[in-house]
Structures are given as structure tokens and as C-alpha cells.
mmCIF file of C-alpha atoms in Angstrom:
data_model
loop_
_atom_site.group_PDB
_atom_site.id
_atom_site.type_symbol
_atom_site.label_atom_id
_atom_site.label_comp_id
_atom_site.label_asym_id
_atom_site.label_seq_id
_atom_site.Cartn_x
_atom_site.Cartn_y
_atom_site.Cartn_z
ATOM 1 C CA ARG V 1 -19.391 5.156 -17.013
ATOM 2 C CA GLY V 2 -17.924 4.786 -13.714
ATOM 3 C CA THR V 3 -19.939 7.761 -12.306
ATOM 4 C CA ALA V 4 -23.254 6.086 -13.733
ATOM 5 C CA LEU V 5 -22.412 2.808 -11.831
ATOM 6 C CA LEU V 6 -21.685 4.544 -8.731
ATOM 7 C CA LEU V 7 -24.888 6.585 -8.797
ATOM 8 C CA PHE V 8 -26.747 3.273 -9.305
ATOM 9 C CA PHE V 9 -25.146 1.703 -6.326
ATOM 10 C CA LEU V 10 -25.996 4.991 -4.266
ATOM 11 C CA LEU V 11 -29.625 4.995 -5.232
ATOM 12 C CA THR V 12 -29.798 1.170 -4.488
ATOM 13 C CA ALA V 13 -28.523 1.841 -1.023
ATOM 14 C CA TRP V 14 -30.589 4.779 -0.565
ATOM 15 C CA ALA V 15 -33.619 2.658 -1.488
ATOM 16 C CA SER V 16 -32.867 -0.359 0.661
ATOM 17 C CA GLY V 17 -33.130 2.045 3.704
ATOM 18 C CA GLN V 18 -36.718 3.051 2.411
ATOM 19 C CA GLN V 19 -38.351 -0.319 2.021
ATOM 20 C CA GLY V 20 -41.112 -0.500 4.955
ATOM 21 C CA ALA V 21 -40.148 2.761 6.275
ATOM 22 C CA PRO V 22 -43.169 4.658 7.386
ATOM 23 C CA GLY V 23 -43.467 8.421 7.545
ATOM 24 C CA GLY V 24 -42.500 11.276 5.258
ATOM 25 C CA LYS V 25 -39.319 13.305 4.631
ATOM 26 C CA ASP V 26 -37.804 15.688 7.185
ATOM 27 C CA ASP V 27 -36.309 19.012 6.253
ATOM 28 C CA GLY V 28 -33.075 17.370 5.045
ATOM 29 C CA GLY V 29 -34.807 15.108 2.505
ATOM 30 C CA CYS V 30 -34.274 11.893 4.550
ATOM 31 C CA MET V 31 -36.779 9.341 5.790
ATOM 32 C CA ASP V 32 -37.936 9.906 9.232
ATOM 33 C CA SER V 33 -37.454 6.221 10.224
ATOM 34 C CA ASP V 34 -35.355 4.073 12.419
ATOM 35 C CA GLU V 35 -35.072 1.826 9.137
ATOM 36 C CA GLN V 36 -32.838 4.191 7.360
ATOM 37 C CA THR V 37 -29.315 4.605 8.611
ATOM 38 C CA ASP V 38 -27.510 7.963 8.765
ATOM 39 C CA ALA V 39 -25.385 6.772 5.996
ATOM 40 C CA GLN V 40 -28.234 5.863 3.765
ATOM 41 C CA CYS V 41 -29.761 9.336 4.747
ATOM 42 C CA VAL V 42 -26.590 11.114 3.539
ATOM 43 C CA LEU V 43 -26.261 8.756 0.239
ATOM 44 C CA SER V 44 -30.083 9.518 -0.586
ATOM 45 C CA GLY V 45 -28.868 13.256 -1.374
ATOM 46 C CA LEU V 46 -25.952 12.370 -3.435
ATOM 47 C CA ASP V 47 -27.821 12.153 -6.795
ATOM 48 C CA SER V 48 -25.524 13.791 -9.128
ATOM 49 C CA GLU V 49 -21.843 14.183 -10.034
ATOM 50 C CA GLU V 50 -21.741 17.662 -8.610
ATOM 51 C CA ALA V 51 -23.301 16.445 -5.249
ATOM 52 C CA LEU V 52 -20.508 13.487 -5.265
ATOM 53 C CA GLU V 53 -17.738 15.785 -5.654
ATOM 54 C CA ARG V 54 -18.698 18.144 -2.858
ATOM 55 C CA ALA V 55 -19.088 15.371 -0.558
ATOM 56 C CA PHE V 56 -16.192 12.908 -1.396
ATOM 57 C CA ALA V 57 -13.426 15.036 -3.181
ATOM 58 C CA ALA V 58 -10.195 14.996 -1.221
ATOM 59 C CA GLY V 59 -6.606 16.234 -1.901
ATOM 60 C CA ALA V 60 -3.140 15.630 -0.479
ATOM 61 C CA VAL V 61 -2.598 16.433 3.172
ATOM 62 C CA GLU V 62 0.469 18.465 4.298
ATOM 63 C CA TYR V 63 1.935 16.109 7.163
ATOM 64 C CA SER V 64 4.629 17.105 9.337
ATOM 65 C CA VAL V 65 7.428 14.875 7.924
ATOM 66 C CA LYS V 66 10.962 14.124 9.387
ATOM 67 C CA HIS V 67 12.682 12.799 6.428
ATOM 68 C CA ALA V 68 15.866 10.660 7.019
ATOM 69 C CA LEU V 69 15.650 11.223 10.902
ATOM 70 C CA LEU V 70 18.061 8.315 11.223
ATOM 71 C CA THR V 71 20.652 7.065 8.661
ATOM 72 C CA PRO V 72 23.097 4.323 8.168
ATOM 73 C CA ARG V 73 26.754 5.049 8.901
ATOM 74 C CA ARG V 74 27.947 2.526 6.188
ATOM 75 C CA PRO V 75 28.243 3.689 2.582
ATOM 76 C CA PRO V 76 26.001 1.772 0.011
ATOM 77 C CA ALA V 77 27.620 -0.995 -2.162
ATOM 78 C CA GLU V 78 28.082 -0.465 -6.025
ATOM 79 C CA ARG V 79 25.068 -2.406 -6.995
ATOM 80 C CA GLU V 80 22.080 -1.885 -4.844
ATOM 81 C CA VAL V 81 18.401 -2.141 -4.352
ATOM 82 C CA THR V 82 16.260 -0.252 -1.866
ATOM 83 C CA LEU V 83 13.608 -1.988 0.036
ATOM 84 C CA CYS V 84 10.957 0.853 0.583
ATOM 85 C CA THR V 85 8.448 0.356 3.377
ATOM 86 C CA GLN V 86 5.969 1.894 5.571
ATOM 87 C CA GLY V 87 4.042 1.030 8.825
ATOM 88 C CA SER V 88 3.147 2.459 12.226
ATOM 89 C CA MET V 89 4.725 2.445 15.605
ATOM 90 C CA ASP V 90 3.136 -0.740 16.711
ATOM 91 C CA ARG V 91 4.739 -2.594 13.771
ATOM 92 C CA LEU V 92 8.331 -1.746 14.708
ATOM 93 C CA ALA V 93 8.979 -5.409 15.591
ATOM 94 C CA ARG V 94 7.903 -6.398 12.032
ATOM 95 C CA LEU V 95 10.289 -3.840 10.517
ATOM 96 C CA GLU V 96 13.193 -5.291 12.675
ATOM 97 C CA GLU V 97 12.279 -8.813 11.138
ATOM 98 C CA GLN V 98 12.330 -7.233 7.698
ATOM 99 C CA ALA V 99 15.747 -5.471 8.125
ATOM 100 C CA ALA V 100 17.288 -8.854 9.402
ATOM 101 C CA ALA V 101 16.026 -10.415 6.182
ATOM 102 C CA TRP V 102 17.295 -7.715 3.752
ATOM 103 C CA HIS V 103 21.057 -7.290 3.364
ATOM 104 C CA GLY V 104 20.886 -3.738 1.611
ATOM 105 C CA PRO V 105 19.517 -0.396 1.989
ATOM 106 C CA LEU V 106 15.982 -0.080 3.559
ATOM 107 C CA SER V 107 14.135 3.296 3.572
ATOM 108 C CA ALA V 108 11.246 2.940 6.197
ATOM 109 C CA ALA V 109 8.483 5.556 6.726
ATOM 110 C CA VAL V 110 7.119 5.285 10.364
ATOM 111 C CA TYR V 111 3.653 6.657 11.314
ATOM 112 C CA VAL V 112 2.878 8.103 14.485
ATOM 113 C CA ARG V 113 -0.576 9.351 15.528
ATOM 114 C CA HIS V 114 -0.764 13.033 16.686
ATOM 115 C CA ASP V 115 -1.847 11.736 20.108
ATOM 116 C CA GLU V 116 1.162 9.512 20.302
ATOM 117 C CA TYR V 117 3.480 12.446 19.459
ATOM 118 C CA LEU V 118 1.959 15.191 21.886
ATOM 119 C CA GLY V 119 4.295 16.497 24.532
ATOM 120 C CA GLU V 120 8.036 16.384 25.265
ATOM 121 C CA GLU V 121 7.573 13.092 27.064
ATOM 122 C CA ARG V 122 5.831 11.138 24.226
ATOM 123 C CA ARG V 123 7.931 12.651 21.533
ATOM 124 C CA GLY V 124 11.097 11.469 23.568
ATOM 125 C CA ALA V 125 9.646 8.055 23.811
ATOM 126 C CA VAL V 126 9.084 7.890 19.944
ATOM 127 C CA GLY V 127 12.524 9.020 19.460
ATOM 128 C CA ALA V 128 14.073 6.428 21.936
ATOM 129 C CA SER V 129 12.150 3.644 20.388
ATOM 130 C CA LEU V 130 13.237 4.363 16.921
ATOM 131 C CA SER V 131 16.936 5.155 18.045
ATOM 132 C CA ALA V 132 17.049 1.709 19.882
ATOM 133 C CA LEU V 133 15.883 -0.198 16.712
ATOM 134 C CA HIS V 134 17.996 1.733 14.417
ATOM 135 C CA ALA V 135 20.932 0.795 16.604
ATOM 136 C CA ARG V 136 20.138 -2.864 16.653
ATOM 137 C CA VAL V 137 19.763 -2.867 12.931
ATOM 138 C CA GLU V 138 23.051 -1.287 12.567
ATOM 139 C CA ALA V 139 24.560 -3.811 14.818
ATOM 140 C CA LEU V 140 23.756 -6.520 12.409
ATOM 141 C CA GLY V 141 25.971 -5.038 9.993
ATOM 142 C CA SER V 142 24.021 -6.093 6.726
ATOM 143 C CA CYS V 143 20.911 -3.930 6.405
ATOM 144 C CA ARG V 144 21.395 -0.107 6.034
ATOM 145 C CA LEU V 145 18.466 1.582 7.610
ATOM 146 C CA THR V 146 17.083 5.076 6.855
ATOM 147 C CA LEU V 147 14.229 5.936 9.003
ATOM 148 C CA SER V 148 11.677 8.619 8.381
ATOM 149 C CA LEU V 149 8.792 9.834 10.531
ATOM 150 C CA VAL V 150 5.301 11.069 9.377
ATOM 151 C CA VAL V 151 3.094 12.670 12.170
ATOM 152 C CA GLY V 152 -0.504 12.477 11.813
ATOM 153 C CA VAL V 153 -3.020 15.199 11.688
ATOM 154 C CA ASP V 154 -4.445 16.660 14.717
ATOM 155 C CA PRO V 155 -8.150 15.620 14.830
ATOM 156 C CA ALA V 156 -9.157 18.775 16.275
ATOM 157 C CA ARG V 157 -7.755 20.812 13.418
ATOM 158 C CA ALA V 158 -8.511 18.426 10.627
ATOM 159 C CA ALA V 159 -10.764 19.305 7.949
ATOM 160 C CA GLU V 160 -12.701 16.146 8.181
ATOM 161 C CA GLU V 161 -12.177 12.594 9.822
ATOM 162 C CA PHE V 162 -11.044 11.504 6.446
ATOM 163 C CA ASP V 163 -7.918 13.247 6.767
ATOM 164 C CA THR V 164 -6.958 11.445 10.053
ATOM 165 C CA LEU V 165 -7.163 8.199 8.432
ATOM 166 C CA TYR V 166 -3.823 6.133 7.956
ATOM 167 C CA PRO V 167 -1.824 7.971 5.286
ATOM 168 C CA ILE V 168 -0.851 4.910 3.509
ATOM 169 C CA ASN V 169 0.358 6.264 0.140
ATOM 170 C CA ALA V 170 1.942 9.490 1.763
ATOM 171 C CA LEU V 171 4.093 7.155 3.822
ATOM 172 C CA ARG V 172 4.968 5.253 0.637
ATOM 173 C CA ASN V 173 5.935 8.311 -1.081
ATOM 174 C CA VAL V 174 8.200 9.520 2.035
ATOM 175 C CA ALA V 175 9.836 5.917 1.691
ATOM 176 C CA VAL V 176 10.788 6.250 -1.865
ATOM 177 C CA ALA V 177 11.903 9.980 -1.798
ATOM 178 C CA ASN V 178 14.394 8.640 0.775
ATOM 179 C CA ALA V 179 15.996 5.836 -1.353
ATOM 180 C CA ARG V 180 19.195 6.605 -3.086
ATOM 181 C CA THR V 181 19.327 3.733 -5.678
ATOM 182 C CA ASP V 182 18.225 3.318 -9.372
ATOM 183 C CA LEU V 183 15.947 0.243 -8.381
ATOM 184 C CA ILE V 184 13.555 0.052 -5.609
ATOM 185 C CA MET V 185 11.129 -2.329 -4.015
ATOM 186 C CA VAL V 186 8.043 -1.261 -2.430
ATOM 187 C CA ILE V 187 6.380 -3.263 0.123
ATOM 188 C CA ASP V 188 4.783 -2.982 3.549
ATOM 189 C CA MET V 189 6.286 -3.461 6.772
ATOM 190 C CA ASP V 190 4.489 -6.729 7.747
ATOM 191 C CA PHE V 191 6.272 -8.611 4.920
ATOM 192 C CA VAL V 192 9.735 -10.220 4.875
ATOM 193 C CA PRO V 193 11.801 -10.863 1.549
ATOM 194 C CA SER V 194 12.684 -14.546 0.937
ATOM 195 C CA GLU V 195 15.978 -15.627 1.661
ATOM 196 C CA GLY V 196 18.837 -14.397 -0.555
ATOM 197 C CA PHE V 197 16.419 -12.012 -2.366
ATOM 198 C CA HIS V 198 18.671 -9.083 -2.353
ATOM 199 C CA GLU V 199 21.718 -11.250 -3.404
ATOM 200 C CA TYR V 200 19.588 -12.530 -6.298
ATOM 201 C CA LEU V 201 18.819 -8.925 -7.447
ATOM 202 C CA THR V 202 22.265 -7.555 -7.133
ATOM 203 C CA GLU V 203 24.077 -10.375 -8.941
ATOM 204 C CA PRO V 204 26.291 -8.274 -11.496
ATOM 205 C CA GLU V 205 24.692 -9.536 -14.878
ATOM 206 C CA ARG V 206 21.263 -9.778 -13.736
ATOM 207 C CA TYR V 207 21.289 -6.213 -12.000
ATOM 208 C CA GLU V 208 22.751 -4.463 -15.092
ATOM 209 C CA ARG V 209 19.921 -6.275 -17.316
ATOM 210 C CA MET V 210 17.277 -5.146 -14.923
ATOM 211 C CA LEU V 211 18.266 -1.562 -14.733
ATOM 212 C CA VAL V 212 17.992 -1.414 -18.586
ATOM 213 C CA GLN V 213 14.651 -3.096 -18.377
ATOM 214 C CA ALA V 214 13.365 -0.704 -15.610
ATOM 215 C CA ALA V 215 14.171 2.371 -17.683
ATOM 216 C CA GLU V 216 12.210 0.840 -20.444
ATOM 217 C CA LYS V 217 9.050 0.824 -18.046
ATOM 218 C CA ARG V 218 9.140 -2.702 -17.085
ATOM 219 C CA VAL V 219 7.990 -3.609 -13.365
ATOM 220 C CA TRP V 220 8.298 -6.723 -11.453
ATOM 221 C CA ALA V 221 5.208 -7.732 -9.597
ATOM 222 C CA LEU V 222 6.232 -9.343 -6.245
ATOM 223 C CA VAL V 223 4.442 -12.682 -5.412
ATOM 224 C CA SER V 224 3.191 -12.134 -2.004
ATOM 225 C CA PHE V 225 1.962 -14.624 0.657
ATOM 226 C CA GLU V 226 0.688 -14.766 4.209
ATOM 227 C CA VAL V 227 1.200 -17.430 6.874
ATOM 228 C CA HIS V 228 -0.705 -18.288 9.966
ATOM 229 C CA GLU V 229 0.613 -15.917 12.804
ATOM 230 C CA ASP V 230 1.886 -18.953 14.920
ATOM 231 C CA TRP V 231 3.959 -20.387 12.073
ATOM 232 C CA VAL V 232 7.506 -19.457 10.986
ATOM 233 C CA PRO V 233 7.398 -17.954 7.574
ATOM 234 C CA PRO V 234 9.042 -20.279 5.052
ATOM 235 C CA PRO V 235 12.425 -18.778 3.867
ATOM 236 C CA HIS V 236 12.635 -20.048 0.259
ATOM 237 C CA ALA V 237 10.475 -21.540 -2.417
ATOM 238 C CA PRO V 238 10.812 -25.392 -1.694
ATOM 239 C CA ALA V 239 9.484 -24.539 1.925
ATOM 240 C CA LEU V 240 6.968 -22.457 0.485
ATOM 241 C CA ALA V 241 5.706 -25.272 -1.850
ATOM 242 C CA GLU V 242 5.188 -27.386 1.297
ATOM 243 C CA CYS V 243 3.369 -24.832 3.133
ATOM 244 C CA LEU V 244 1.084 -24.294 0.100
ATOM 245 C CA LYS V 245 0.052 -27.866 0.196
ATOM 246 C CA ASN V 246 -1.157 -27.760 3.907
ATOM 247 C CA ARG V 247 -2.694 -24.220 3.472
ATOM 248 C CA SER V 248 -0.577 -22.912 6.287
ATOM 249 C CA VAL V 249 0.499 -20.264 3.608
ATOM 250 C CA VAL V 250 -1.975 -18.374 1.465
ATOM 251 C CA VAL V 251 -1.846 -15.716 -1.124
ATOM 252 C CA ALA V 252 -1.736 -12.379 0.526
ATOM 253 C CA GLU V 253 -5.107 -10.807 1.526
ATOM 254 C CA ALA V 254 -6.743 -13.975 0.259
ATOM 255 C CA TYR V 255 -9.298 -13.592 2.821
ATOM 256 C CA LEU V 256 -10.143 -9.891 2.785
ATOM 257 C CA ASN V 257 -9.308 -8.487 -0.707
ATOM 258 C CA PRO V 258 -8.479 -11.602 -2.877
ATOM 259 C CA THR V 259 -8.123 -9.540 -6.038
ATOM 260 C CA ALA V 260 -5.206 -7.925 -4.841
ATOM 261 C CA HIS V 261 -2.456 -10.447 -5.265
ATOM 262 C CA GLU V 262 -4.243 -13.566 -6.554
ATOM 263 C CA PRO V 263 -4.108 -13.097 -10.529
ATOM 264 C CA VAL V 264 -0.850 -15.275 -10.448
ATOM 265 C CA SER V 265 -0.336 -18.867 -11.472
ATOM 266 C CA ILE V 266 1.477 -20.019 -8.268
ATOM 267 C CA GLU V 267 2.099 -23.519 -9.778
ATOM 268 C CA GLU V 268 3.636 -22.165 -12.868
ATOM 269 C CA TRP V 269 5.706 -19.610 -10.948
ATOM 270 C CA LEU V 270 7.236 -22.334 -8.502
ATOM 271 C CA VAL V 271 8.693 -24.103 -11.446
ATOM 272 C CA ALA V 272 9.580 -21.121 -13.583
ATOM 273 C CA GLU V 273 13.417 -20.625 -14.469
ATOM 274 C CA GLY V 274 13.311 -17.012 -15.561
ATOM 275 C CA ASP V 275 11.159 -13.916 -15.598
ATOM 276 C CA SER V 276 7.500 -14.672 -16.365
ATOM 277 C CA GLY V 277 4.964 -12.494 -18.187
ATOM 278 C CA PRO V 278 3.667 -10.007 -19.153
ATOM 279 C CA LEU V 279 0.975 -10.379 -16.559
ATOM 280 C CA PRO V 280 -2.659 -10.033 -17.437
ATOM 281 C CA GLN V 281 -4.293 -6.595 -17.138
ATOM 282 C CA GLU V 282 -6.364 -7.654 -14.161
ATOM 283 C CA GLY V 283 -8.567 -4.791 -12.829
ATOM 284 C CA GLY V 284 -8.223 -5.165 -9.193
ATOM 285 C CA TYR V 285 -4.572 -6.533 -9.398
ATOM 286 C CA GLU V 286 -2.431 -4.545 -7.126
ATOM 287 C CA PRO V 287 0.791 -6.235 -6.311
ATOM 288 C CA PHE V 288 3.847 -4.824 -4.646
ATOM 289 C CA VAL V 289 6.345 -3.776 -7.219
ATOM 290 C CA LEU V 290 9.890 -3.630 -7.985
ATOM 291 C CA GLY V 291 11.126 -1.092 -10.563
ATOM 292 C CA GLY V 292 13.126 1.960 -11.391
ATOM 293 C CA ARG V 293 12.995 4.791 -9.108
ATOM 294 C CA GLY V 294 13.438 7.536 -11.855
ATOM 295 C CA VAL V 295 10.648 6.221 -13.967
ATOM 296 C CA LEU V 296 8.054 5.121 -11.309
ATOM 297 C CA PRO V 297 5.205 7.815 -10.597
ATOM 298 C CA TRP V 298 4.390 8.886 -7.038
ATOM 299 C CA TYR V 299 1.604 7.203 -5.198
ATOM 300 C CA ASP V 300 -1.662 9.154 -5.072
ATOM 301 C CA GLU V 301 -2.016 10.647 -1.648
ATOM 302 C CA ARG V 302 -5.780 10.822 -1.947
ATOM 303 C CA PHE V 303 -6.024 7.417 -1.057
ATOM 304 C CA ARG V 304 -5.715 6.941 2.812
ATOM 305 C CA GLY V 305 -6.949 4.418 5.289
ATOM 306 C CA TYR V 306 -7.446 1.103 3.353
ATOM 307 C CA GLY V 307 -8.586 0.243 -0.220
ATOM 308 C CA PHE V 308 -7.671 1.186 -3.857
ATOM 309 C CA ASP V 309 -4.283 2.620 -2.913
ATOM 310 C CA LYS V 310 -2.126 0.311 -4.711
ATOM 311 C CA THR V 311 -4.845 -0.309 -7.386
ATOM 312 C CA ALA V 312 -4.792 3.300 -8.528
ATOM 313 C CA HIS V 313 -1.107 3.213 -8.853
ATOM 314 C CA ALA V 314 -1.464 0.088 -10.808
ATOM 315 C CA VAL V 315 -3.975 1.528 -13.330
ATOM 316 C CA HIS V 316 -1.699 4.405 -13.718
ATOM 317 C CA LEU V 317 1.255 2.318 -14.488
ATOM 318 C CA ARG V 318 -0.554 0.276 -17.236
ATOM 319 C CA ALA V 319 -1.998 3.505 -18.564
ATOM 320 C CA VAL V 320 1.440 4.941 -19.197
ATOM 321 C CA GLY V 321 2.848 1.577 -20.734
ATOM 322 C CA PHE V 322 4.490 -0.183 -17.881
ATOM 323 C CA GLU V 323 4.617 -3.979 -18.227
ATOM 324 C CA TYR V 324 4.107 -6.113 -15.414
ATOM 325 C CA ARG V 325 6.314 -9.385 -15.106
ATOM 326 C CA MET V 326 7.423 -11.921 -12.325
ATOM 327 C CA LEU V 327 10.713 -12.781 -10.920
ATOM 328 C CA PRO V 328 11.295 -16.703 -10.426
ATOM 329 C CA ARG V 329 11.621 -18.251 -6.854
ATOM 330 C CA HIS V 330 11.690 -15.036 -4.896
ATOM 331 C CA PHE V 331 8.532 -13.686 -2.789
ATOM 332 C CA VAL V 332 7.523 -11.596 0.289
ATOM 333 C CA ILE V 333 5.494 -13.079 3.005
ATOM 334 C CA ALA V 334 3.795 -11.633 6.064
ATOM 335 C CA ARG V 335 2.393 -13.131 9.166
ATOM 336 C CA TYR V 336 -1.367 -12.952 9.190
ATOM 337 C CA HIS V 337 -2.785 -10.369 11.329
ATOM 338 C CA GLN V 338 -6.294 -9.090 12.080
ATOM 339 C CA PRO V 339 -7.472 -6.611 9.656
ATOM 340 C CA THR V 340 -7.037 -3.106 10.854
ATOM 341 C CA PRO V 341 -10.090 -1.129 11.875
ATOM 342 C CA THR V 342 -10.267 0.982 8.585
ATOM 343 C CA ALA V 343 -9.967 -2.237 6.511
ATOM 344 C CA VAL V 344 -13.089 -3.666 8.288
ATOM 345 C CA ARG V 345 -14.734 -0.376 7.689
ATOM 346 C CA VAL V 346 -14.187 -0.662 4.031
ATOM 347 C CA PHE V 347 -14.316 -4.412 3.290
ATOM 348 C CA GLY V 348 -15.880 -5.864 6.285
ATOM 349 C CA VAL V 349 -19.168 -7.912 6.679
ATOM 350 C CA GLU V 350 -21.007 -4.666 7.752
ATOM 351 C CA PRO V 351 -18.944 -1.877 5.914
ATOM 352 C CA ASP V 352 -19.129 1.678 6.554
ATOM 353 C CA GLU V 353 -21.246 2.692 3.561
ATOM 354 C CA LEU V 354 -20.021 6.280 3.312
ATOM 355 C CA LEU V 355 -16.413 5.510 3.567
ATOM 356 C CA ARG V 356 -16.531 2.530 1.144
ATOM 357 C CA THR V 357 -18.671 4.630 -1.340
ATOM 358 C CA ARG V 358 -16.094 7.557 -1.093
ATOM 359 C CA MET V 359 -13.201 5.023 -1.625
ATOM 360 C CA GLU V 360 -14.957 3.871 -4.687
ATOM 361 C CA TRP V 361 -15.831 7.317 -5.982
ATOM 362 C CA LEU V 362 -12.140 8.370 -5.509
ATOM 363 C CA PHE V 363 -10.879 5.505 -7.315
ATOM 364 C CA GLU V 364 -13.544 5.844 -10.093
ATOM 365 C CA ARG V 365 -12.197 9.812 -10.231
ATOM 366 C CA ALA V 366 -8.672 8.734 -10.325
ATOM 367 C CA CYS V 367 -9.229 6.424 -13.126
ATOM 368 C CA ALA V 368 -11.139 8.830 -15.115
ATOM 369 C CA GLU V 369 -8.447 11.272 -14.707
ATOM 370 C CA ILE V 370 -5.795 8.914 -15.938
ATOM 371 C CA ARG V 371 -7.708 7.642 -18.917
ATOM 372 C CA GLU V 372 -8.441 11.433 -20.054
ATOM 373 C CA ALA V 373 -4.610 12.186 -20.125
ATOM 374 C CA PRO V 374 -2.424 9.217 -19.185
ATOM 375 C CA ALA V 375 0.890 10.896 -19.950
ATOM 376 C CA HIS V 376 -0.205 14.095 -18.284
ATOM 377 C CA PHE V 377 -1.785 12.669 -15.031
ATOM 378 C CA ILE V 378 0.103 13.595 -11.868
ATOM 379 C CA PRO V 379 -0.791 11.764 -8.809
ATOM 380 C CA GLN V 380 -1.762 14.177 -5.979
ATOM 381 C CA ALA V 381 1.072 14.236 -3.556
ATOM 382 C CA SER V 382 2.403 16.902 -1.299
ATOM 383 C CA THR V 383 5.672 18.439 -1.214
ATOM 384 C CA ALA V 384 6.189 17.611 2.342
ATOM 385 C CA THR V 385 6.189 13.760 1.398
ATOM 386 C CA THR V 386 8.137 13.627 -1.670
ATOM 387 C CA ARG V 387 11.033 16.202 -1.496
ATOM 388 C CA GLY V 388 13.052 13.661 0.484
ATOM 389 C CA GLY V 389 15.883 14.220 3.057
#
């Protein structure tokens, strides 16, 4: 059914390029007209599942990974939850804010483009930046930071441009692979946990109860928000409630990808005293999650750039029986920033039709594989990212 809908979308896109276009077909089967874009020209030839697979199939990329490049000196406490995060070199200031707010272990996978790591001088600069950041976090005495580095593919040697896009799920896998606690919380580097979140999770009775529930395939969806970039993120639920009233805070990705985090009743969550759920099985809902490291599957590394990366993971979790719930009072929040270039290519006003169609096809393919054999589905991930340090 998904393939049929996608073929319909492709043919519609192709037809829109033909309307009013004079002339016949060239040797490649495309309309010889300025009215038809290069993308529509290519899409016009993708009229079967075999053609789609030849054009859009992707696998995991073997990145150069430096696991646990920098590690904390202090040993972990008896009860711990690791915050697993990922981001690029230009987000290191956000990582430092995240570390200041998290009083526990933090496993961060940092992405560096191939050109940023080319030559001894640039490699030295990257290493110096990471070492200085790590030293500042260590000096705080609260967050135990493990830093891993993922180096991007050389565009000159890449099989295709798609392989050079931001490897978001590969980075998540590296961060998870370097966690050492039974419970993990997976978020992006732009997000800061609410005040006291780590202490709430590691309260003895609650922590032991969550360990049992996580082993029984319960995951907790993190309520996620964005604040205007010029505002200070509210540290706790009462301050958050005031910001929601004046719209200085909104649900995360509300402007670009509203289905990602929105299927949550914020009003009910604000007054809840305990866990709420189970949450509805929304198709596009892809929250950040807290769960058991030993039972959560890897993220599918076919998804890179922007779009469907957490959605595919959520579809997999639901297919194998995970139940989504929400914790009361605590949340994660990011300062709003302009969408990345790849996000604009996929979800912008004038999207890159080829890239967007490819992401949709990969998502449909992953969903079909999951539906066919949920218990036996293995997300595509490389040994370089998942073996840990």
C-alpha cells in the first residue's frame, strides 16, 4: 500500500512538470522543456518498485569513529541514568549548557565534517576544542562527560551525495554505545533537561521501579519544547506554564514538523502527579525517549540528513510491543534556531523533490520490513558505530 501511494505521488509530480510543456521526449525519456525540473525528469522514470529501489536504496555507512575519545575521571554513582546526545562542532556551546543542567553521566557523539578534520592543523584544532570543553565540564564536578567523535565521509570518495549528509542516527548509536548505565535518555544536543530531572529519575524507589518497567518494554516519551532564541529557557514546570501562556514557548518542531512532538495533551501533563499513558499510536509521533539500554533497538542508519529518523525508530518500538508513557513535571527544552539546510530541503516551502521522495521511500521500506517480521527486524547499523569504546 505504501509503495502504491508513493508511486502515485511520483507520477503526480511528473505530471505537474508536463503541463503546458511543448516538445517531445529526449533520449532519456524526459520532457525537453524548461517547464520540467531536473528532479521531475528523474522522477518521471521511477515508475516501478524496482526503479525506486535502484534509485533510493541505502545502507549504513562505515564512518571513522573515535569512541570515548575523552572520558570522565570520577566513577559513576550507584543509581544512574545516562543522557545520550549528538550534535555537530558548531553546537558545542549547547552541549556545555546541556552538561551544566545534567548531574549525571552524559555520552555525547560529536560530528565533524571531513573538511573540518583534514590535515594536522585542523585535527589539532578539533581536538583542542573538545579537550577544552571536556575540562570545563569536569571542573563543574557534577556531569560525567564521555565524548566520542564521528568523522564525515570524504565527498570525493562517497558513493553518492546522500552518504555525505548529517549522520543523525549513526551519531545516536555512537552515543548509546558508549553509555554504561541500564537506563538511558536519548535527546539532541540543542535540548536542556529541566531542573532536577536527573535527581528525580535517580530517587531510589522510582529508579528501581523504572528499571523493572523498562525491562518490560516501557519507554517514556519526553515532553519537548522550544523557546525563542532570545529568551532564557524556563527551568521547571511552573515557569514553563507561564511561558506557554504568552507563547514564548511552543512544542518542539511546531513550525517545521508539528507531528513529531505534538500528540501530547500539555494541559493534562502540567497537572499530572504520576506517569500518564499509554500514549496514542500516532503515525508521525517521534518523541525523544527514556528507556532500558539493554532492550532498546539501535537507530536505523539509513536515515541521515533530516526526516523520519526517530519516526522509524518509534514504528519499530511499537511493532515489538513497547508502550509509551510520560513522566510528570519534567521536560527537555531547546532554544529555537533556524532549520538546518537539509531540513529545509526536506520540509521547506520548496523542497528538494528527489531528497524528500527518497526519505519517504526509505521510511516506507523500513515500515514494510518491520511489518513483515517485527521480532526479526534489525535496523541497519554499522559495527563502527555500535561497538562502543
